[in-house]
């Protein structure tokens, strides 16, 4: 069983996240979109809200499920028996960061493999950080959000 974890904060989920998951669906038997809980991080949206949005967005995808976890992502993957982690790459700074994390996770996660999908051009400018700034500034973030989400 090919099982992948797509970890992130999803604060909030964007069209860029959705694109990565949908493109990965044919590659895995199951994808777990997992919200990592970091107690020292300040989030704009509460965990319950972020999970509710993810469940709504992926409701029509039978092989995608939503979960949350605390602690190391690599440990969570091992706990649920997932051999793969899925990540999106938008640019060179994503690459630099992700390369190190992936190499560490391969050790900490005992052979855990990270699969990277390069962002499609239409989504490579989208980040949750930018979306949060737009929302805080009372702007319209809908061009960057999946249609199921209304903020
Ligand atoms: P984190 O809290 O780890 O920064 P995010 O919720 O921001 O997580 O993102 C989770 C994953 O989605 C990361 O692999 C990130 O690179 C990827 N991602 C975020 N935005 C996009 C996008 N617009 N296109 C492709 N991948 C993206």
mmCIF file of C-alpha atoms and ligand atoms in Angstrom:
data_model
loop_
_atom_site.group_PDB
_atom_site.id
_atom_site.type_symbol
_atom_site.label_atom_id
_atom_site.label_comp_id
_atom_site.label_asym_id
_atom_site.label_seq_id
_atom_site.Cartn_x
_atom_site.Cartn_y
_atom_site.Cartn_z
ATOM 1 C CA UNK A 1 0.000 0.000 0.000
ATOM 2 C CA UNK A 2 1.547 3.263 -1.161
ATOM 3 C CA UNK A 3 0.710 5.831 1.479
ATOM 4 C CA UNK A 4 1.850 9.480 1.435
ATOM 5 C CA UNK A 5 1.558 12.254 3.977
ATOM 6 C CA UNK A 6 1.134 15.818 2.714
ATOM 7 C CA UNK A 7 2.090 17.831 5.796
ATOM 8 C CA UNK A 8 1.643 21.540 6.355
ATOM 9 C CA UNK A 9 0.000 24.270 8.371
ATOM 10 C CA UNK A 10 -2.705 24.957 5.778
ATOM 11 C CA UNK A 11 -3.333 28.351 7.386
ATOM 12 C CA UNK A 12 -5.355 28.462 5.150
ATOM 13 C CA UNK A 13 -5.327 25.867 2.367
ATOM 14 C CA UNK A 14 -4.717 27.499 -1.037
ATOM 15 C CA UNK A 15 -5.308 26.472 -4.658
ATOM 16 C CA UNK A 16 -1.579 25.653 -4.793
ATOM 17 C CA UNK A 17 -1.956 22.973 -2.100
ATOM 18 C CA UNK A 18 -5.029 21.504 -3.815
ATOM 19 C CA UNK A 19 -3.191 21.255 -7.137
ATOM 20 C CA UNK A 20 -0.307 19.309 -5.580
ATOM 21 C CA UNK A 21 -2.641 16.833 -3.850
ATOM 22 C CA UNK A 22 -4.803 16.261 -6.934
ATOM 23 C CA UNK A 23 -1.759 15.661 -9.121
ATOM 24 C CA UNK A 24 -0.420 13.161 -6.588
ATOM 25 C CA UNK A 25 -3.678 11.185 -6.309
ATOM 26 C CA UNK A 26 -2.822 8.807 -9.220
ATOM 27 C CA UNK A 27 0.587 8.091 -7.661
ATOM 28 C CA UNK A 28 -0.563 6.793 -4.269
ATOM 29 C CA UNK A 29 -3.193 4.476 -2.806
ATOM 30 C CA UNK A 30 -3.852 6.974 -0.029
ATOM 31 C CA UNK A 31 -2.825 10.562 0.689
ATOM 32 C CA UNK A 32 -3.156 11.921 4.201
ATOM 33 C CA UNK A 33 -3.312 15.702 4.287
ATOM 34 C CA UNK A 34 -1.958 16.261 7.779
ATOM 35 C CA UNK A 35 -2.042 19.486 9.735
ATOM 36 C CA UNK A 36 1.062 19.776 11.888
ATOM 37 C CA UNK A 37 0.434 21.321 15.294
ATOM 38 C CA UNK A 38 3.327 23.410 16.545
ATOM 39 C CA UNK A 39 2.491 24.874 19.947
ATOM 40 C CA UNK A 40 5.036 27.687 19.575
ATOM 41 C CA UNK A 41 3.583 28.879 16.236
ATOM 42 C CA UNK A 42 0.821 31.498 16.005
ATOM 43 C CA UNK A 43 -1.868 30.629 13.473
ATOM 44 C CA UNK A 44 -4.445 32.930 11.878
ATOM 45 C CA UNK A 45 -7.152 30.246 11.760
ATOM 46 C CA UNK A 46 -7.917 27.722 14.514
ATOM 47 C CA UNK A 47 -7.049 24.068 13.884
ATOM 48 C CA UNK A 48 -10.727 23.029 13.706
ATOM 49 C CA UNK A 49 -11.390 25.585 10.975
ATOM 50 C CA UNK A 50 -8.354 24.535 8.935
ATOM 51 C CA UNK A 51 -9.370 20.879 9.193
ATOM 52 C CA UNK A 52 -13.002 21.633 8.275
ATOM 53 C CA UNK A 53 -11.842 23.445 5.113
ATOM 54 C CA UNK A 54 -9.534 20.577 4.141
ATOM 55 C CA UNK A 55 -12.345 18.055 4.624
ATOM 56 C CA UNK A 56 -14.669 20.125 2.478
ATOM 57 C CA UNK A 57 -12.124 20.609 -0.312
ATOM 58 C CA UNK A 58 -11.202 16.913 -0.506
ATOM 59 C CA UNK A 59 -14.691 15.499 0.163
ATOM 60 C CA UNK A 60 -14.900 14.249 -3.446
ATOM 61 C CA UNK A 61 -11.524 12.452 -3.267
ATOM 62 C CA UNK A 62 -12.051 8.968 -1.785
ATOM 63 C CA UNK A 63 -8.295 8.325 -1.462
ATOM 64 C CA UNK A 64 -7.543 11.543 0.399
ATOM 65 C CA UNK A 65 -8.100 11.864 4.117
ATOM 66 C CA UNK A 66 -7.426 14.641 6.596
ATOM 67 C CA UNK A 67 -5.677 14.320 9.942
ATOM 68 C CA UNK A 68 -3.575 16.321 12.392
ATOM 69 C CA UNK A 69 -0.496 15.470 14.415
ATOM 70 C CA UNK A 70 1.921 16.814 16.988
ATOM 71 C CA UNK A 71 5.660 16.262 17.066
ATOM 72 C CA UNK A 72 7.980 15.311 14.241
ATOM 73 C CA UNK A 73 6.425 14.712 10.835
ATOM 74 C CA UNK A 74 8.773 11.751 10.293
ATOM 75 C CA UNK A 75 7.518 10.098 13.494
ATOM 76 C CA UNK A 76 3.916 10.674 12.495
ATOM 77 C CA UNK A 77 4.594 9.024 9.103
ATOM 78 C CA UNK A 78 6.043 5.989 10.830
ATOM 79 C CA UNK A 79 3.117 5.811 13.287
ATOM 80 C CA UNK A 80 0.579 5.618 10.480
ATOM 81 C CA UNK A 81 2.799 3.456 8.281
ATOM 82 C CA UNK A 82 3.295 5.980 5.491
ATOM 83 C CA UNK A 83 6.480 5.459 3.480
ATOM 84 C CA UNK A 84 6.286 8.737 1.594
ATOM 85 C CA UNK A 85 6.012 12.412 2.256
ATOM 86 C CA UNK A 86 4.632 14.721 -0.428
ATOM 87 C CA UNK A 87 5.844 18.308 -0.808
ATOM 88 C CA UNK A 88 5.397 21.070 -3.352
ATOM 89 C CA UNK A 89 8.243 23.144 -4.769
ATOM 90 C CA UNK A 90 7.590 26.676 -5.979
ATOM 91 C CA UNK A 91 11.065 28.123 -6.350
ATOM 92 C CA UNK A 92 14.723 27.858 -5.404
ATOM 93 C CA UNK A 93 14.198 28.898 -1.800
ATOM 94 C CA UNK A 94 11.596 26.138 -1.353
ATOM 95 C CA UNK A 95 14.176 23.775 -2.820
ATOM 96 C CA UNK A 96 16.991 24.828 -0.481
ATOM 97 C CA UNK A 97 14.795 24.420 2.562
ATOM 98 C CA UNK A 98 13.088 21.218 1.446
ATOM 99 C CA UNK A 99 16.312 19.504 0.399
ATOM 100 C CA UNK A 100 17.717 19.708 3.944
ATOM 101 C CA UNK A 101 14.456 18.673 5.588
ATOM 102 C CA UNK A 102 14.108 15.750 3.205
ATOM 103 C CA UNK A 103 17.648 14.531 3.912
ATOM 104 C CA UNK A 104 17.046 14.810 7.661
ATOM 105 C CA UNK A 105 13.703 13.037 7.387
ATOM 106 C CA UNK A 106 15.290 10.175 5.513
ATOM 107 C CA UNK A 107 17.476 9.571 8.593
ATOM 108 C CA UNK A 108 14.994 10.424 11.355
ATOM 109 C CA UNK A 109 12.213 8.611 9.493
ATOM 110 C CA UNK A 110 14.321 5.558 8.782
ATOM 111 C CA UNK A 111 14.255 5.645 4.981
ATOM 112 C CA UNK A 112 11.183 7.833 4.647
ATOM 113 C CA UNK A 113 11.111 9.125 1.053
ATOM 114 C CA UNK A 114 9.987 12.624 0.104
ATOM 115 C CA UNK A 115 8.336 13.091 -3.259
ATOM 116 C CA UNK A 116 8.398 16.595 -4.711
ATOM 117 C CA UNK A 117 6.046 17.992 -7.296
ATOM 118 C CA UNK A 118 7.009 21.235 -8.980
ATOM 119 C CA UNK A 119 4.265 23.805 -8.693
ATOM 120 C CA UNK A 120 2.410 24.598 -11.892
ATOM 121 C CA UNK A 121 3.122 28.147 -13.140
ATOM 122 C CA UNK A 122 -0.427 29.250 -12.361
ATOM 123 C CA UNK A 123 0.145 28.523 -8.668
ATOM 124 C CA UNK A 124 3.804 29.208 -8.024
ATOM 125 C CA UNK A 125 3.161 32.725 -6.699
ATOM 126 C CA UNK A 126 0.621 31.547 -4.127
ATOM 127 C CA UNK A 127 1.502 31.023 -0.485
ATOM 128 C CA UNK A 128 -0.528 30.841 2.706
ATOM 129 C CA UNK A 129 1.597 33.725 4.018
ATOM 130 C CA UNK A 130 0.513 36.015 1.173
ATOM 131 C CA UNK A 131 -3.108 34.903 1.553
ATOM 132 C CA UNK A 132 -3.008 35.729 5.286
ATOM 133 C CA UNK A 133 -1.608 39.186 4.526
ATOM 134 C CA UNK A 134 -4.423 39.839 2.045
ATOM 135 C CA UNK A 135 -7.043 38.684 4.559
ATOM 136 C CA UNK A 136 -5.546 40.776 7.374
ATOM 137 C CA UNK A 137 -5.540 43.785 5.034
ATOM 138 C CA UNK A 138 -9.241 43.166 4.267
ATOM 139 C CA UNK A 139 -8.481 42.321 0.640
ATOM 140 C CA UNK A 140 -10.105 39.664 -1.532
ATOM 141 C CA UNK A 141 -8.129 36.424 -1.284
ATOM 142 C CA UNK A 142 -10.599 34.358 -3.335
ATOM 143 C CA UNK A 143 -8.377 34.161 -6.474
ATOM 144 C CA UNK A 144 -5.899 32.124 -4.407
ATOM 145 C CA UNK A 145 -8.356 29.886 -2.581
ATOM 146 C CA UNK A 146 -10.219 26.754 -3.653
ATOM 147 C CA UNK A 147 -13.850 27.594 -4.559
ATOM 148 C CA UNK A 148 -15.173 25.571 -1.583
ATOM 149 C CA UNK A 149 -13.677 28.104 0.820
ATOM 150 C CA UNK A 150 -15.231 31.414 1.664
ATOM 151 C CA UNK A 151 -13.398 33.778 3.959
HETATM 152 P P1 LIG B 1 4.457 24.759 5.970
HETATM 153 O O1 LIG B 1 3.712 25.067 7.218
HETATM 154 O O2 LIG B 1 5.304 23.529 6.034
HETATM 155 O O3 LIG B 1 5.149 25.947 5.310
HETATM 156 P P2 LIG B 1 2.336 25.004 4.054
HETATM 157 O O4 LIG B 1 0.985 24.723 4.591
HETATM 158 O O5 LIG B 1 2.659 26.410 3.741
HETATM 159 O O6 LIG B 1 3.361 24.288 4.973
HETATM 160 O O7 LIG B 1 2.598 24.130 2.735
HETATM 161 C C1 LIG B 1 2.596 22.733 2.716
HETATM 162 C C2 LIG B 1 3.229 22.214 1.428
HETATM 163 O O8 LIG B 1 2.576 22.783 0.304
HETATM 164 C C3 LIG B 1 4.701 22.577 1.242
HETATM 165 O O9 LIG B 1 5.348 21.488 0.610
HETATM 166 C C4 LIG B 1 4.686 23.735 0.301
HETATM 167 O O10 LIG B 1 5.877 23.825 -0.456
HETATM 168 C C5 LIG B 1 3.519 23.356 -0.564
HETATM 169 N N1 LIG B 1 2.920 24.524 -1.212
HETATM 170 C C6 LIG B 1 2.428 25.616 -0.622
HETATM 171 N N2 LIG B 1 1.949 26.492 -1.529
HETATM 172 C C7 LIG B 1 2.159 25.906 -2.747
HETATM 173 C C8 LIG B 1 1.918 26.324 -4.088
HETATM 174 N N3 LIG B 1 1.360 27.503 -4.355
HETATM 175 N N4 LIG B 1 2.245 25.479 -5.087
HETATM 176 C C9 LIG B 1 2.836 24.289 -4.794
HETATM 177 N N5 LIG B 1 3.094 23.844 -3.557
HETATM 178 C C10 LIG B 1 2.780 24.651 -2.538
#
